[in-house]
Amino acid sequence: MANKCNQCGKFLSPTEGAKCNKCNAVFHRSCVNISPDSRLPARWTCRGCRGQEHKNKSPVNTESPSVDIFIDANSTENEKTSELSLAKEMKLLRMELISVTREMTSFRLELARMNENIVEFNKRVDNVEERMTSLEEKFSSSGVSKDENLHDIIIQLKADINDREQNSLLNDVQITGVPERSGENVMHLTQAIANKLGMALDSRDIVSAGRVGPHRLSTSSEERSRPRPVIVRLARRSLRDDIIKAARVRRGTDTTGVTDGNPTRVYINEHLTRANRLLFYKAREEGKRHGWRFVWTREGRVHMRRETDTAVQRIRSENDLIKIFGSK
């Protein structure tokens, strides 16, 4: 819609005029002394509106009641907002104090428990120290040094380990004297020797069979005459006992029909640990030297007897041999 200039009353285009920001009246730029090329201020007002604003700002009435009321309402609202924010901060602070109090309470309880544990630990340490003191006094009063007692403990531990190792070999037999050949079938040799003893062994009765010890690389006749022993583990302990009994009944069993070549005597005994084997050897040597007739093993234990009517002596260590025969 076409607008008229509020100054001269002529029509003008909206894009070419100047519009008052307060009364919305439109003027020619030339009528209000504004250059056509200049930029109109954002809040431009006409001459009449500017005169009216000048009258309102006269010293007789500088502040209007409505402005005072607006300012008072504003300040009241700000005070209420600040009071609410202060109340929220106080509430948050109170909640934080409550949580800190709870944490301090739990910390005190935990500290009390730690103190109780420390007291209990100190009591246990004092008890151990008292026991150690009493043991030291006992050793000092008995005249036994700590080194001697430690030596006895080590000997006892070695004996216990040896006994456990021997118990693991209760199903084993050791066969010595069987010539060793390359590519031999040790399982077949074991069954053939059992047949000569009057016992039939099935393959299921034998858990494992093999020679033990390092291979002998020497080709001398002396080395060939001492083949490695054969260790056979049987499925049942009673079967092992029967084979050993049969071997003792049929003394002099040889390899005739078992291996080729000249027959050699076969010995079947219990499988002993290295310590028990060495102890058995020393017991036989001492028995021969002093004329003891019987030296044997049973369940891995070494026994000796001078005559058939004398008491049986159990040999547990070399100290037992020294007690019986005396030191060399």
JSON list of N, CA, C and O in Angstrom, two decimals, residues 45-73:
[
{"chain": "A", "resi": 45, "resn": "THR", "atom": "N", "xyz": [13.90, 8.70, 15.24]},
{"chain": "A", "resi": 45, "resn": "THR", "atom": "CA", "xyz": [12.59, 9.27, 15.58]},
{"chain": "A", "resi": 45, "resn": "THR", "atom": "C", "xyz": [12.43, 10.63, 14.89]},
{"chain": "A", "resi": 45, "resn": "THR", "atom": "O", "xyz": [13.42, 11.33, 14.61]},
{"chain": "A", "resi": 46, "resn": "CYS", "atom": "N", "xyz": [11.18, 10.97, 14.64]},
{"chain": "A", "resi": 46, "resn": "CYS", "atom": "CA", "xyz": [10.90, 12.24, 13.95]},
{"chain": "A", "resi": 46, "resn": "CYS", "atom": "C", "xyz": [11.05, 13.43, 14.91]},
{"chain": "A", "resi": 46, "resn": "CYS", "atom": "O", "xyz": [11.24, 13.24, 16.11]},
{"chain": "A", "resi": 47, "resn": "ARG", "atom": "N", "xyz": [10.90, 14.63, 14.38]},
{"chain": "A", "resi": 47, "resn": "ARG", "atom": "CA", "xyz": [11.10, 15.84, 15.16]},
{"chain": "A", "resi": 47, "resn": "ARG", "atom": "C", "xyz": [10.04, 15.97, 16.24]},
{"chain": "A", "resi": 47, "resn": "ARG", "atom": "O", "xyz": [10.34, 16.37, 17.38]},
{"chain": "A", "resi": 48, "resn": "GLY", "atom": "N", "xyz": [8.78, 15.63, 15.92]},
{"chain": "A", "resi": 48, "resn": "GLY", "atom": "CA", "xyz": [7.73, 15.73, 16.91]},
{"chain": "A", "resi": 48, "resn": "GLY", "atom": "C", "xyz": [7.95, 14.80, 18.09]},
{"chain": "A", "resi": 48, "resn": "GLY", "atom": "O", "xyz": [7.74, 15.16, 19.24]},
{"chain": "A", "resi": 49, "resn": "CYS", "atom": "N", "xyz": [8.36, 13.58, 17.81]},
{"chain": "A", "resi": 49, "resn": "CYS", "atom": "CA", "xyz": [8.59, 12.61, 18.90]},
{"chain": "A", "resi": 49, "resn": "CYS", "atom": "C", "xyz": [9.78, 13.03, 19.73]},
{"chain": "A", "resi": 49, "resn": "CYS", "atom": "O", "xyz": [9.78, 12.86, 20.96]},
{"chain": "A", "resi": 50, "resn": "ARG", "atom": "N", "xyz": [10.80, 13.60, 19.08]},
{"chain": "A", "resi": 50, "resn": "ARG", "atom": "CA", "xyz": [11.95, 14.06, 19.85]},
{"chain": "A", "resi": 50, "resn": "ARG", "atom": "C", "xyz": [11.56, 15.21, 20.76]},
{"chain": "A", "resi": 50, "resn": "ARG", "atom": "O", "xyz": [12.04, 15.33, 21.91]},
{"chain": "A", "resi": 51, "resn": "GLY", "atom": "N", "xyz": [10.67, 16.13, 20.29]},
{"chain": "A", "resi": 51, "resn": "GLY", "atom": "CA", "xyz": [10.22, 17.22, 21.14]},
{"chain": "A", "resi": 51, "resn": "GLY", "atom": "C", "xyz": [9.41, 16.71, 22.31]},
{"chain": "A", "resi": 51, "resn": "GLY", "atom": "O", "xyz": [9.51, 17.22, 23.43]},
{"chain": "A", "resi": 52, "resn": "GLN", "atom": "N", "xyz": [8.58, 15.71, 22.08]},
{"chain": "A", "resi": 52, "resn": "GLN", "atom": "CA", "xyz": [7.80, 15.14, 23.17]},
{"chain": "A", "resi": 52, "resn": "GLN", "atom": "C", "xyz": [8.70, 14.50, 24.22]},
{"chain": "A", "resi": 52, "resn": "GLN", "atom": "O", "xyz": [8.46, 14.61, 25.42]},
{"chain": "A", "resi": 53, "resn": "GLU", "atom": "N", "xyz": [9.76, 13.79, 23.78]},
{"chain": "A", "resi": 53, "resn": "GLU", "atom": "CA", "xyz": [10.70, 13.18, 24.74]},
{"chain": "A", "resi": 53, "resn": "GLU", "atom": "C", "xyz": [11.41, 14.26, 25.54]},
{"chain": "A", "resi": 53, "resn": "GLU", "atom": "O", "xyz": [11.68, 14.10, 26.74]},
{"chain": "A", "resi": 54, "resn": "HIS", "atom": "N", "xyz": [11.69, 15.43, 24.92]},
{"chain": "A", "resi": 54, "resn": "HIS", "atom": "CA", "xyz": [12.37, 16.52, 25.63]},
{"chain": "A", "resi": 54, "resn": "HIS", "atom": "C", "xyz": [11.47, 17.08, 26.73]},
{"chain": "A", "resi": 54, "resn": "HIS", "atom": "O", "xyz": [11.93, 17.44, 27.82]},
{"chain": "A", "resi": 55, "resn": "LYS", "atom": "N", "xyz": [10.15, 17.18, 26.42]},
{"chain": "A", "resi": 55, "resn": "LYS", "atom": "CA", "xyz": [9.22, 17.66, 27.44]},
{"chain": "A", "resi": 55, "resn": "LYS", "atom": "C", "xyz": [9.11, 16.67, 28.60]},
{"chain": "A", "resi": 55, "resn": "LYS", "atom": "O", "xyz": [9.00, 17.05, 29.76]},
{"chain": "A", "resi": 56, "resn": "ASN", "atom": "N", "xyz": [9.11, 15.39, 28.30]},
{"chain": "A", "resi": 56, "resn": "ASN", "atom": "CA", "xyz": [8.99, 14.37, 29.38]},
{"chain": "A", "resi": 56, "resn": "ASN", "atom": "C", "xyz": [10.19, 14.36, 30.30]},
{"chain": "A", "resi": 56, "resn": "ASN", "atom": "O", "xyz": [10.12, 13.99, 31.46]},
{"chain": "A", "resi": 57, "resn": "LYS", "atom": "N", "xyz": [11.35, 14.82, 29.79]},
{"chain": "A", "resi": 57, "resn": "LYS", "atom": "CA", "xyz": [12.56, 14.83, 30.60]},
{"chain": "A", "resi": 57, "resn": "LYS", "atom": "C", "xyz": [12.79, 16.19, 31.26]},
{"chain": "A", "resi": 57, "resn": "LYS", "atom": "O", "xyz": [13.91, 16.54, 31.61]},
{"chain": "A", "resi": 58, "resn": "SER", "atom": "N", "xyz": [11.75, 16.96, 31.44]},
{"chain": "A", "resi": 58, "resn": "SER", "atom": "CA", "xyz": [11.87, 18.28, 32.10]},
{"chain": "A", "resi": 58, "resn": "SER", "atom": "C", "xyz": [12.18, 18.10, 33.57]},
{"chain": "A", "resi": 58, "resn": "SER", "atom": "O", "xyz": [11.81, 17.08, 34.17]},
{"chain": "A", "resi": 59, "resn": "PRO", "atom": "N", "xyz": [12.85, 19.09, 34.26]},
{"chain": "A", "resi": 59, "resn": "PRO", "atom": "CA", "xyz": [13.24, 18.93, 35.67]},
{"chain": "A", "resi": 59, "resn": "PRO", "atom": "C", "xyz": [12.09, 18.93, 36.64]},
{"chain": "A", "resi": 59, "resn": "PRO", "atom": "O", "xyz": [12.25, 18.54, 37.79]},
{"chain": "A", "resi": 60, "resn": "VAL", "atom": "N", "xyz": [10.89, 19.36, 36.21]},
{"chain": "A", "resi": 60, "resn": "VAL", "atom": "CA", "xyz": [9.76, 19.40, 37.13]},
{"chain": "A", "resi": 60, "resn": "VAL", "atom": "C", "xyz": [9.34, 18.01, 37.54]},
{"chain": "A", "resi": 60, "resn": "VAL", "atom": "O", "xyz": [9.08, 17.71, 38.69]},
{"chain": "A", "resi": 61, "resn": "ASN", "atom": "N", "xyz": [9.33, 17.05, 36.61]},
{"chain": "A", "resi": 61, "resn": "ASN", "atom": "CA", "xyz": [8.92, 15.68, 36.91]},
{"chain": "A", "resi": 61, "resn": "ASN", "atom": "C", "xyz": [9.93, 14.74, 36.25]},
{"chain": "A", "resi": 61, "resn": "ASN", "atom": "O", "xyz": [9.76, 14.32, 35.12]},
{"chain": "A", "resi": 62, "resn": "THR", "atom": "N", "xyz": [11.01, 14.47, 36.95]},
{"chain": "A", "resi": 62, "resn": "THR", "atom": "CA", "xyz": [12.10, 13.65, 36.36]},
{"chain": "A", "resi": 62, "resn": "THR", "atom": "C", "xyz": [11.82, 12.16, 36.40]},
{"chain": "A", "resi": 62, "resn": "THR", "atom": "O", "xyz": [12.26, 11.43, 35.54]},
{"chain": "A", "resi": 63, "resn": "GLU", "atom": "N", "xyz": [11.07, 11.69, 37.38]},
{"chain": "A", "resi": 63, "resn": "GLU", "atom": "CA", "xyz": [10.81, 10.25, 37.51]},
{"chain": "A", "resi": 63, "resn": "GLU", "atom": "C", "xyz": [9.32, 10.03, 37.61]},
{"chain": "A", "resi": 63, "resn": "GLU", "atom": "O", "xyz": [8.64, 10.69, 38.39]},
{"chain": "A", "resi": 64, "resn": "SER", "atom": "N", "xyz": [8.83, 9.09, 36.87]},
{"chain": "A", "resi": 64, "resn": "SER", "atom": "CA", "xyz": [7.40, 8.77, 36.90]},
{"chain": "A", "resi": 64, "resn": "SER", "atom": "C", "xyz": [7.14, 7.69, 37.93]},
{"chain": "A", "resi": 64, "resn": "SER", "atom": "O", "xyz": [8.00, 6.86, 38.20]},
{"chain": "A", "resi": 65, "resn": "PRO", "atom": "N", "xyz": [5.95, 7.70, 38.51]},
{"chain": "A", "resi": 65, "resn": "PRO", "atom": "CA", "xyz": [5.62, 6.66, 39.50]},
{"chain": "A", "resi": 65, "resn": "PRO", "atom": "C", "xyz": [5.68, 5.26, 38.93]},
{"chain": "A", "resi": 65, "resn": "PRO", "atom": "O", "xyz": [6.05, 4.32, 39.62]},
{"chain": "A", "resi": 66, "resn": "SER", "atom": "N", "xyz": [5.31, 5.10, 37.65]},
{"chain": "A", "resi": 66, "resn": "SER", "atom": "CA", "xyz": [5.35, 3.76, 37.06]},
{"chain": "A", "resi": 66, "resn": "SER", "atom": "C", "xyz": [6.75, 3.22, 37.01]},
{"chain": "A", "resi": 66, "resn": "SER", "atom": "O", "xyz": [6.98, 2.04, 37.26]},
{"chain": "A", "resi": 67, "resn": "VAL", "atom": "N", "xyz": [7.74, 4.13, 36.73]},
{"chain": "A", "resi": 67, "resn": "VAL", "atom": "CA", "xyz": [9.13, 3.68, 36.70]},
{"chain": "A", "resi": 67, "resn": "VAL", "atom": "C", "xyz": [9.56, 3.25, 38.08]},
{"chain": "A", "resi": 67, "resn": "VAL", "atom": "O", "xyz": [10.24, 2.25, 38.26]},
{"chain": "A", "resi": 68, "resn": "ASP", "atom": "N", "xyz": [9.14, 4.05, 39.11]},
{"chain": "A", "resi": 68, "resn": "ASP", "atom": "CA", "xyz": [9.49, 3.68, 40.48]},
{"chain": "A", "resi": 68, "resn": "ASP", "atom": "C", "xyz": [8.92, 2.32, 40.85]},
{"chain": "A", "resi": 68, "resn": "ASP", "atom": "O", "xyz": [9.59, 1.49, 41.46]},
{"chain": "A", "resi": 69, "resn": "ILE", "atom": "N", "xyz": [7.69, 2.10, 40.48]},
{"chain": "A", "resi": 69, "resn": "ILE", "atom": "CA", "xyz": [7.06, 0.81, 40.79]},
{"chain": "A", "resi": 69, "resn": "ILE", "atom": "C", "xyz": [7.78, -0.32, 40.08]},
{"chain": "A", "resi": 69, "resn": "ILE", "atom": "O", "xyz": [8.03, -1.39, 40.63]},
{"chain": "A", "resi": 70, "resn": "PHE", "atom": "N", "xyz": [8.19, -0.10, 38.83]},
{"chain": "A", "resi": 70, "resn": "PHE", "atom": "CA", "xyz": [8.89, -1.14, 38.06]},
{"chain": "A", "resi": 70, "resn": "PHE", "atom": "C", "xyz": [10.24, -1.47, 38.71]},
{"chain": "A", "resi": 70, "resn": "PHE", "atom": "O", "xyz": [10.62, -2.63, 38.83]},
{"chain": "A", "resi": 71, "resn": "ILE", "atom": "N", "xyz": [10.93, -0.40, 39.13]},
{"chain": "A", "resi": 71, "resn": "ILE", "atom": "CA", "xyz": [12.23, -0.63, 39.76]},
{"chain": "A", "resi": 71, "resn": "ILE", "atom": "C", "xyz": [12.08, -1.37, 41.07]},
{"chain": "A", "resi": 71, "resn": "ILE", "atom": "O", "xyz": [12.82, -2.30, 41.39]},
{"chain": "A", "resi": 72, "resn": "ASP", "atom": "N", "xyz": [11.08, -1.00, 41.88]},
{"chain": "A", "resi": 72, "resn": "ASP", "atom": "CA", "xyz": [10.86, -1.68, 43.16]},
{"chain": "A", "resi": 72, "resn": "ASP", "atom": "C", "xyz": [10.49, -3.14, 42.95]},
{"chain": "A", "resi": 72, "resn": "ASP", "atom": "O", "xyz": [10.96, -4.03, 43.67]},
{"chain": "A", "resi": 73, "resn": "ALA", "atom": "N", "xyz": [9.64, -3.41, 41.99]},
{"chain": "A", "resi": 73, "resn": "ALA", "atom": "CA", "xyz": [9.24, -4.80, 41.71]},
{"chain": "A", "resi": 73, "resn": "ALA", "atom": "C", "xyz": [10.44, -5.61, 41.26]},
{"chain": "A", "resi": 73, "resn": "ALA", "atom": "O", "xyz": [10.64, -6.77, 41.64]}
]
